[in-house]
């Protein structure tokens, strides 16, 4: 399975500004476990979800005191949960949590302090394999990649990248190649950090010299990339797709544009080896009427718009290899649930809480009082885009203008 949690992007701390943790969660790369901060009245505590069994279930992992809103949690491949706490505004501590009968066991992994007071340290998305976890320390002029779980002894600094980095996308199944969106000299471009070669940095994504280009998601099986760039519409971010190392053009489909809405991809269907156009992609749409889910494939020039299940852990989900989209949700009646949407591109069938998830035509937001519509609206032609060339310097491939 392939999963990604983007609520907001993983280098941002959900709710840090308003003092309330986000509703999303993090899922291991294989889709077996998830972790989140769960509410308990006005307090918060870590919670681990098991997703690969016959029924999903949650295990609370409360500590000796409630967690602060800025605390981060991440599931490991063995079922333990990594927790990152900020102590007294500058000291970062890392521990592994695990259930011990009625209580919670806690294994300290060490602590670190960022020398620059303006540095912000956050966990990167779960790495493939689940044995290691990484963090990104973003300073005023440079960004450091840290190994914070799975190392020999405490947090270990692995690489330093000039510029301010955000994002974080794993490009391979071994957890070696990490793509970061680097802001340098007033422009944002994606670079690759090779953790197997001492943190060697190579360019990956450059749509145009003057554009801001970011990598949002990648699937190692097919090479499908989901990209954000203002190259086709200067000053306006557009969602597009390309193929790693390919000479095919980067495309920015019109069906991925919805007026007054942001569109964020959060999961790609795995297992489509060398078939990027057949990969199903899950999208989060956010607009004045709320949040909802969309499903799309590059081969299909339309989006199926679907109402999100009640209590959705917003921006969180995963695809199975068989094309089933699994969306974790929590309500008062169902504290740990997963809604499953089977990908049928002439319409979507849903199994989840509340009202059925319904197919919507491209460009329309779901409405609770309207009947579902099954007729897709053809997409307008895609804009002409630049053509990438195969990579020669970076580890896997980069997209550049000719």
Short mmCIF file of C-alpha atoms in Angstrom, two decimals:
data_model
loop_
_atom_site.label_atom_id
_atom_site.label_comp_id
_atom_site.label_asym_id
_atom_site.label_seq_id
_atom_site.Cartn_x
_atom_site.Cartn_y
_atom_site.Cartn_z
CA UNK A 1 0.00 0.00 0.00
CA UNK A 2 1.04 3.60 -0.50
CA UNK A 3 -0.05 6.27 1.91
CA UNK A 4 0.62 9.87 2.63
CA UNK A 5 -0.74 12.22 5.23
CA UNK A 6 -0.87 15.83 4.17
CA UNK A 7 -2.95 17.92 6.55
CA UNK A 8 -1.30 20.43 6.18
CA UNK A 9 1.94 19.33 4.44
CA UNK A 10 3.97 17.15 6.71
CA UNK A 11 6.61 19.75 7.40
CA UNK A 12 3.97 21.95 9.00
CA UNK A 13 2.64 21.34 12.47
CA UNK A 14 -1.11 20.98 12.28
CA UNK A 15 -2.82 23.51 14.45
CA UNK A 16 0.38 24.95 15.92
CA UNK A 17 -0.83 28.48 15.35
CA UNK A 18 -4.26 28.05 16.93
CA UNK A 19 -3.25 25.67 19.72
CA UNK A 20 -5.34 22.76 18.45
CA UNK A 21 -3.83 19.66 16.82
CA UNK A 22 -5.01 18.81 13.32
CA UNK A 23 -7.54 16.08 12.64
CA UNK A 24 -5.20 14.10 10.39
CA UNK A 25 -2.82 11.27 11.17
CA UNK A 26 0.30 9.63 9.80
CA UNK A 27 0.28 6.18 8.18
CA UNK A 28 3.21 3.82 7.68
CA UNK A 29 4.40 3.37 4.10
CA UNK A 30 2.95 -0.17 3.99
CA UNK A 31 -0.41 0.94 5.39
CA UNK A 32 -0.27 -1.34 8.45
CA UNK A 33 -0.35 1.27 11.22
CA UNK A 34 -1.43 4.84 11.80
CA UNK A 35 -0.91 7.26 14.66
CA UNK A 36 -2.53 10.51 15.72
CA UNK A 37 -3.20 12.78 18.68
CA UNK A 38 -6.70 11.90 19.89
CA UNK A 39 -8.91 14.23 21.94
CA UNK A 40 -9.85 13.52 25.55
CA UNK A 41 -12.04 16.42 26.59
CA UNK A 42 -9.78 19.45 26.40
CA UNK A 43 -6.64 17.27 26.41
CA UNK A 44 -4.79 15.20 23.83
CA UNK A 45 -3.04 11.83 23.93
CA UNK A 46 -1.28 9.59 21.35
CA UNK A 47 -3.26 6.82 19.75
CA UNK A 48 -2.11 3.97 17.49
CA UNK A 49 -4.40 2.46 14.86
CA UNK A 50 -3.91 -1.03 13.42
CA UNK A 51 -5.18 -1.07 9.83
CA UNK A 52 -4.01 -4.37 8.33
CA UNK A 53 -6.23 -6.74 10.33
CA UNK A 54 -9.81 -7.93 9.75
CA UNK A 55 -11.13 -4.84 11.57
CA UNK A 56 -9.32 -1.57 12.35
CA UNK A 57 -8.79 -0.91 16.03
CA UNK A 58 -7.15 1.79 18.13
CA UNK A 59 -4.86 1.49 21.15
CA UNK A 60 -4.59 4.59 23.38
CA UNK A 61 -1.07 5.44 24.51
CA UNK A 62 -1.52 8.11 27.18
CA UNK A 63 1.53 9.35 29.05
CA UNK A 64 1.79 10.67 32.57
CA UNK A 65 0.31 13.99 31.46
CA UNK A 66 -1.62 15.32 28.44
CA UNK A 67 0.38 16.19 25.35
CA UNK A 68 0.98 19.71 24.12
CA UNK A 69 -0.83 20.69 20.89
CA UNK A 70 2.49 20.92 18.98
CA UNK A 71 3.47 17.33 19.78
CA UNK A 72 4.05 15.11 16.72
CA UNK A 73 3.45 11.36 16.52
CA UNK A 74 4.40 8.85 13.83
CA UNK A 75 3.83 5.07 13.59
CA UNK A 76 6.80 2.74 13.18
CA UNK A 77 6.75 -0.51 11.21
CA UNK A 78 6.78 -2.67 14.36
CA UNK A 79 3.69 -1.01 15.85
CA UNK A 80 5.45 1.34 18.22
CA UNK A 81 4.75 5.07 17.98
CA UNK A 82 7.43 7.74 17.76
CA UNK A 83 6.61 10.90 19.67
CA UNK A 84 8.37 14.23 19.23
CA UNK A 85 7.93 16.76 22.03
CA UNK A 86 9.17 20.32 22.24
CA UNK A 87 10.29 21.13 25.79
CA UNK A 88 10.64 24.71 27.00
CA UNK A 89 10.54 26.04 23.48
CA UNK A 90 13.95 24.78 22.33
CA UNK A 91 14.70 21.20 23.42
CA UNK A 92 13.40 18.42 21.20
CA UNK A 93 12.90 14.97 22.75
CA UNK A 94 12.13 11.71 20.94
CA UNK A 95 10.62 8.56 22.47
CA UNK A 96 8.99 5.33 21.31
CA UNK A 97 5.62 4.52 22.88
CA UNK A 98 4.14 1.03 23.15
CA UNK A 99 1.30 -0.59 25.12
CA UNK A 100 2.21 -2.41 28.35
CA UNK A 101 -0.96 -3.95 29.75
CA UNK A 102 -3.06 -1.11 31.14
CA UNK A 103 -0.25 1.44 30.79
CA UNK A 104 2.10 2.93 28.21
CA UNK A 105 5.76 2.04 27.91
CA UNK A 106 8.15 4.79 26.82
CA UNK A 107 11.65 4.23 25.42
CA UNK A 108 13.76 7.38 25.25
CA UNK A 109 15.70 7.91 22.01
CA UNK A 110 17.51 11.04 23.13
CA UNK A 111 17.13 14.77 22.75
CA UNK A 112 18.63 17.61 20.76
CA UNK A 113 18.66 21.39 20.66
CA UNK A 114 18.78 23.53 17.54
CA UNK A 115 21.54 26.12 17.93
CA UNK A 116 19.69 28.80 15.98
CA UNK A 117 16.57 30.02 17.84
CA UNK A 118 14.80 30.50 14.51
CA UNK A 119 15.14 26.83 13.50
CA UNK A 120 11.98 24.78 13.18
CA UNK A 121 12.19 20.99 13.53
CA UNK A 122 9.42 18.65 12.34
CA UNK A 123 9.10 14.98 11.49
CA UNK A 124 9.31 13.90 7.85
CA UNK A 125 6.67 11.50 6.43
CA UNK A 126 7.08 7.84 7.48
CA UNK A 127 10.00 6.25 5.63
CA UNK A 128 9.67 2.98 3.66
CA UNK A 129 10.42 -0.06 5.77
CA UNK A 130 9.23 1.55 9.00
CA UNK A 131 12.49 0.93 10.88
CA UNK A 132 13.74 4.52 10.76
CA UNK A 133 12.28 7.98 11.22
CA UNK A 134 13.65 11.32 10.12
CA UNK A 135 13.18 14.99 10.93
CA UNK A 136 13.80 18.23 9.10
CA UNK A 137 15.43 21.19 10.89
CA UNK A 138 14.74 24.33 8.85
CA UNK A 139 16.98 27.27 9.71
CA UNK A 140 17.25 30.79 8.28
CA UNK A 141 19.83 29.81 5.61
CA UNK A 142 20.13 26.01 5.62
CA UNK A 143 18.14 22.86 6.33
CA UNK A 144 19.40 19.75 8.10
CA UNK A 145 18.08 16.19 7.78
CA UNK A 146 18.22 14.23 11.06
CA UNK A 147 17.82 10.53 11.80
CA UNK A 148 15.78 10.50 15.02
CA UNK A 149 14.74 6.82 15.32
CA UNK A 150 16.50 3.64 14.22
CA UNK A 151 20.05 4.92 14.57
CA UNK A 152 22.89 3.64 16.71
CA UNK A 153 22.76 6.22 19.50
CA UNK A 154 20.35 9.15 19.67
CA UNK A 155 19.51 11.72 17.00
CA UNK A 156 22.08 11.84 14.20
CA UNK A 157 22.60 14.65 11.70
CA UNK A 158 22.81 13.15 8.20
CA UNK A 159 22.83 16.00 5.72
CA UNK A 160 22.70 19.76 5.30
CA UNK A 161 21.00 21.45 2.35
CA UNK A 162 21.62 25.14 1.58
CA UNK A 163 18.34 27.05 1.62
CA UNK A 164 15.01 26.59 3.40
CA UNK A 165 13.36 23.24 2.65
CA UNK A 166 9.81 21.98 3.03
CA UNK A 167 7.78 18.99 1.88
CA UNK A 168 9.43 15.59 2.01
CA UNK A 169 8.68 12.77 -0.47
CA UNK A 170 10.39 9.36 -0.56
CA UNK A 171 11.35 8.34 -4.10
CA UNK A 172 12.38 4.73 -3.55
CA UNK A 173 11.31 1.71 -1.53
CA UNK A 174 14.50 1.63 0.55
CA UNK A 175 14.20 5.02 2.27
CA UNK A 176 17.39 6.34 0.71
CA UNK A 177 16.27 9.04 -1.74
CA UNK A 178 14.43 11.97 -0.17
CA UNK A 179 12.95 14.78 -2.27
CA UNK A 180 12.71 18.22 -0.65
CA UNK A 181 11.31 21.50 -1.95
CA UNK A 182 14.13 24.01 -1.52
CA UNK A 183 13.64 27.78 -1.45
CA UNK A 184 16.84 29.45 -2.60
CA UNK A 185 17.46 32.81 -4.29
CA UNK A 186 13.75 33.60 -4.30
CA UNK A 187 12.63 30.43 -6.15
CA UNK A 188 11.47 27.02 -4.99
CA UNK A 189 12.74 23.91 -6.77
CA UNK A 190 12.74 20.24 -5.75
CA UNK A 191 16.05 18.59 -4.97
CA UNK A 192 16.99 15.02 -4.02
CA UNK A 193 19.01 14.21 -0.91
CA UNK A 194 20.78 10.85 -1.24
CA UNK A 195 21.05 9.55 2.33
CA UNK A 196 23.10 6.60 1.10
CA UNK A 197 25.83 8.87 -0.25
CA UNK A 198 26.45 11.16 2.70
CA UNK A 199 23.55 13.50 1.96
CA UNK A 200 24.57 14.33 -1.61
CA UNK A 201 22.15 16.90 -3.07
CA UNK A 202 21.04 16.85 -6.74
CA UNK A 203 18.39 18.84 -8.66
CA UNK A 204 15.20 16.97 -9.49
CA UNK A 205 12.42 19.28 -10.67
CA UNK A 206 12.67 22.43 -12.78
CA UNK A 207 9.72 23.21 -15.03
CA UNK A 208 10.93 26.67 -16.04
CA UNK A 209 13.74 28.93 -14.86
CA UNK A 210 11.40 31.44 -13.24
CA UNK A 211 8.77 29.07 -11.84
CA UNK A 212 8.19 27.72 -8.35
CA UNK A 213 8.04 23.92 -8.63
CA UNK A 214 7.22 21.50 -5.82
CA UNK A 215 6.91 17.72 -5.63
CA UNK A 216 3.79 16.70 -3.69
CA UNK A 217 3.67 12.90 -4.09
CA UNK A 218 5.61 10.14 -5.83
CA UNK A 219 5.00 6.45 -6.40
CA UNK A 220 8.17 4.32 -6.65
CA UNK A 221 6.38 1.48 -8.50
CA UNK A 222 5.16 3.47 -11.49
CA UNK A 223 7.30 6.61 -11.28
CA UNK A 224 4.20 8.82 -11.19
CA UNK A 225 4.89 12.31 -9.79
CA UNK A 226 2.29 14.81 -8.58
CA UNK A 227 3.65 18.32 -9.02
CA UNK A 228 2.66 21.85 -8.03
CA UNK A 229 3.96 24.64 -10.26
CA UNK A 230 3.10 28.12 -11.48
CA UNK A 231 4.90 27.54 -14.79
CA UNK A 232 1.72 27.22 -16.92
CA UNK A 233 -0.03 30.13 -15.13
CA UNK A 234 2.50 32.59 -13.66
CA UNK A 235 1.50 33.63 -10.17
CA UNK A 236 -1.01 30.80 -9.82
CA UNK A 237 -0.17 27.34 -8.52
CA UNK A 238 -1.39 24.48 -10.73
CA UNK A 239 -1.48 20.75 -10.02
CA UNK A 240 0.21 18.59 -12.63
CA UNK A 241 1.75 15.19 -13.19
CA UNK A 242 4.86 13.73 -14.75
CA UNK A 243 6.88 10.53 -14.81
CA UNK A 244 10.25 10.20 -13.12
CA UNK A 245 13.05 10.08 -15.70
CA UNK A 246 10.62 10.18 -18.62
CA UNK A 247 10.75 12.32 -21.77
CA UNK A 248 6.97 12.71 -21.79
CA UNK A 249 5.67 16.23 -21.14
CA UNK A 250 4.63 17.46 -17.72
CA UNK A 251 0.87 17.98 -17.87
CA UNK A 252 -1.50 20.22 -15.93
CA UNK A 253 -5.04 18.85 -16.48
CA UNK A 254 -7.94 21.29 -16.43
CA UNK A 255 -10.03 18.79 -14.46
CA UNK A 256 -7.75 19.36 -11.44
CA UNK A 257 -8.75 23.03 -11.31
CA UNK A 258 -11.84 23.87 -9.24
CA UNK A 259 -12.67 27.58 -8.72
CA UNK A 260 -12.06 28.90 -5.20
CA UNK A 261 -10.77 25.53 -4.00
CA UNK A 262 -7.40 24.13 -3.07
CA UNK A 263 -6.56 20.66 -4.39
CA UNK A 264 -4.06 18.45 -2.54
CA UNK A 265 -3.13 14.89 -3.55
CA UNK A 266 -2.69 12.58 -0.57
CA UNK A 267 -2.36 9.01 -1.88
CA UNK A 268 -1.35 7.13 -5.05
CA UNK A 269 -2.34 3.57 -5.90
CA UNK A 270 0.75 1.33 -5.68
CA UNK A 271 1.61 -1.74 -7.69
CA UNK A 272 1.09 -0.25 -11.17
CA UNK A 273 4.64 -1.04 -12.30
CA UNK A 274 5.60 1.10 -15.32
CA UNK A 275 1.93 2.13 -15.74
CA UNK A 276 1.76 5.66 -14.28
CA UNK A 277 -1.32 6.64 -16.27
CA UNK A 278 -3.29 3.81 -14.64
CA UNK A 279 -2.49 4.84 -11.05
CA UNK A 280 -5.48 6.05 -9.06
CA UNK A 281 -4.82 9.27 -7.16
CA UNK A 282 -6.78 10.49 -4.13
CA UNK A 283 -7.29 14.26 -3.83
CA UNK A 284 -8.50 16.49 -1.05
CA UNK A 285 -10.61 19.46 -2.19
CA UNK A 286 -11.04 22.32 0.28
CA UNK A 287 -13.34 25.24 -0.43
CA UNK A 288 -15.96 27.53 1.10
CA UNK A 289 -18.43 24.63 1.30
CA UNK A 290 -16.00 22.40 3.20
CA UNK A 291 -13.72 19.49 2.38
CA UNK A 292 -14.41 16.55 0.10
CA UNK A 293 -12.56 13.76 -1.71
CA UNK A 294 -11.76 13.32 -5.37
CA UNK A 295 -10.35 10.34 -7.26
CA UNK A 296 -8.54 10.67 -10.56
CA UNK A 297 -6.23 8.79 -12.92
CA UNK A 298 -3.95 10.42 -15.51
CA UNK A 299 -5.58 8.18 -18.15
CA UNK A 300 -9.02 9.57 -17.21
CA UNK A 301 -9.47 13.23 -18.07
CA UNK A 302 -12.01 13.79 -15.31
CA UNK A 303 -12.32 13.67 -11.53
CA UNK A 304 -14.88 11.75 -9.50
CA UNK A 305 -15.95 14.08 -6.67
CA UNK A 306 -17.12 12.33 -3.50
CA UNK A 307 -18.46 13.41 -0.13
CA UNK A 308 -15.96 12.63 2.61
CA UNK A 309 -17.08 10.22 5.34
CA UNK A 310 -18.22 11.83 8.57
CA UNK A 311 -15.31 12.22 10.97
CA UNK A 312 -12.68 11.79 8.24
CA UNK A 313 -9.15 12.34 9.53
CA UNK A 314 -8.81 15.05 6.95
CA UNK A 315 -6.20 14.59 4.26
CA UNK A 316 -5.39 11.04 5.35
CA UNK A 317 -5.88 7.82 3.41
CA UNK A 318 -4.28 5.07 1.38
CA UNK A 319 -4.85 2.98 -1.73
CA UNK A 320 -4.61 -0.78 -1.86
CA UNK A 321 -3.00 -2.43 -4.87
CA UNK A 322 -6.49 -3.53 -5.96
CA UNK A 323 -7.69 0.07 -6.28
CA UNK A 324 -9.62 0.48 -3.03
CA UNK A 325 -9.28 3.85 -1.32
CA UNK A 326 -9.30 3.53 2.49
CA UNK A 327 -10.18 6.66 4.49
CA UNK A 328 -9.73 6.55 8.30
CA UNK A 329 -12.47 8.29 10.31
CA UNK A 330 -13.47 8.73 13.94
CA UNK A 331 -16.89 9.68 15.32
CA UNK A 332 -18.60 9.46 18.69
CA UNK A 333 -20.22 6.19 17.64
CA UNK A 334 -17.22 4.75 15.76
CA UNK A 335 -13.96 5.88 17.41
CA UNK A 336 -11.84 3.91 14.92
CA UNK A 337 -13.21 3.24 11.45
CA UNK A 338 -12.12 3.00 7.82
CA UNK A 339 -14.41 3.86 4.90
CA UNK A 340 -13.57 1.95 1.72
CA UNK A 341 -14.19 3.33 -1.76
CA UNK A 342 -13.80 0.93 -4.67
CA UNK A 343 -12.42 2.62 -7.78
CA UNK A 344 -14.93 2.21 -10.60
CA UNK A 345 -14.32 4.94 -13.09
CA UNK A 346 -17.87 5.11 -14.38
CA UNK A 347 -18.98 5.72 -10.79
CA UNK A 348 -17.81 5.12 -7.25
CA UNK A 349 -19.26 2.67 -4.74
CA UNK A 350 -18.77 3.48 -1.06
CA UNK A 351 -18.87 1.64 2.23
CA UNK A 352 -18.58 3.88 5.26
CA UNK A 353 -20.41 5.83 7.93
CA UNK A 354 -23.46 8.02 7.43
CA UNK A 355 -24.74 8.88 3.98
CA UNK A 356 -23.23 6.98 1.04
CA UNK A 357 -20.30 8.57 -0.72
CA UNK A 358 -21.48 9.74 -4.11
CA UNK A 359 -19.98 10.39 -7.50
CA UNK A 360 -19.91 14.02 -8.65
CA UNK A 361 -19.11 15.40 -12.07
CA UNK A 362 -15.85 17.22 -12.64
CA UNK A 363 -15.68 20.69 -11.12
CA UNK A 364 -18.66 20.31 -8.76
CA UNK A 365 -18.56 20.22 -4.99
CA UNK A 366 -20.69 17.56 -3.26
CA UNK A 367 -24.09 18.74 -2.06
CA UNK A 368 -25.96 16.89 0.66
CA UNK A 369 -29.38 17.59 -0.79
CA UNK A 370 -28.65 16.75 -4.42
CA UNK A 371 -29.05 13.37 -6.07
CA UNK A 372 -25.88 11.71 -7.31
CA UNK A 373 -24.97 12.19 -10.95
CA UNK A 374 -23.09 9.55 -12.90
CA UNK A 375 -22.36 11.25 -16.21
CA UNK A 376 -18.77 12.49 -16.41
CA UNK A 377 -18.02 15.85 -17.95
CA UNK A 378 -15.26 15.68 -20.59
CA UNK A 379 -12.14 17.57 -19.69
CA UNK A 380 -10.96 20.53 -21.68
CA UNK A 381 -7.68 20.07 -23.56
CA UNK A 382 -4.60 20.16 -21.41
CA UNK A 383 -2.33 23.18 -21.85
CA UNK A 384 0.86 22.83 -23.83
CA UNK A 385 3.70 22.14 -21.42
CA UNK A 386 7.44 21.84 -21.52
CA UNK A 387 9.15 18.52 -22.15
CA UNK A 388 11.54 17.10 -19.54
CA UNK A 389 14.82 15.42 -20.37
CA UNK A 390 16.25 12.31 -18.69
CA UNK A 391 18.36 12.83 -15.60
CA UNK A 392 22.11 12.74 -15.89
CA UNK A 393 23.31 14.14 -12.57
CA UNK A 394 20.65 13.26 -9.97
CA UNK A 395 19.95 9.73 -8.68
CA UNK A 396 16.68 8.97 -10.48
CA UNK A 397 15.54 11.64 -12.87
CA UNK A 398 14.76 15.32 -13.09
CA UNK A 399 12.30 17.40 -15.08
CA UNK A 400 13.77 20.44 -16.82
CA UNK A 401 13.06 22.59 -19.78
CA UNK A 402 14.93 21.95 -22.99
#
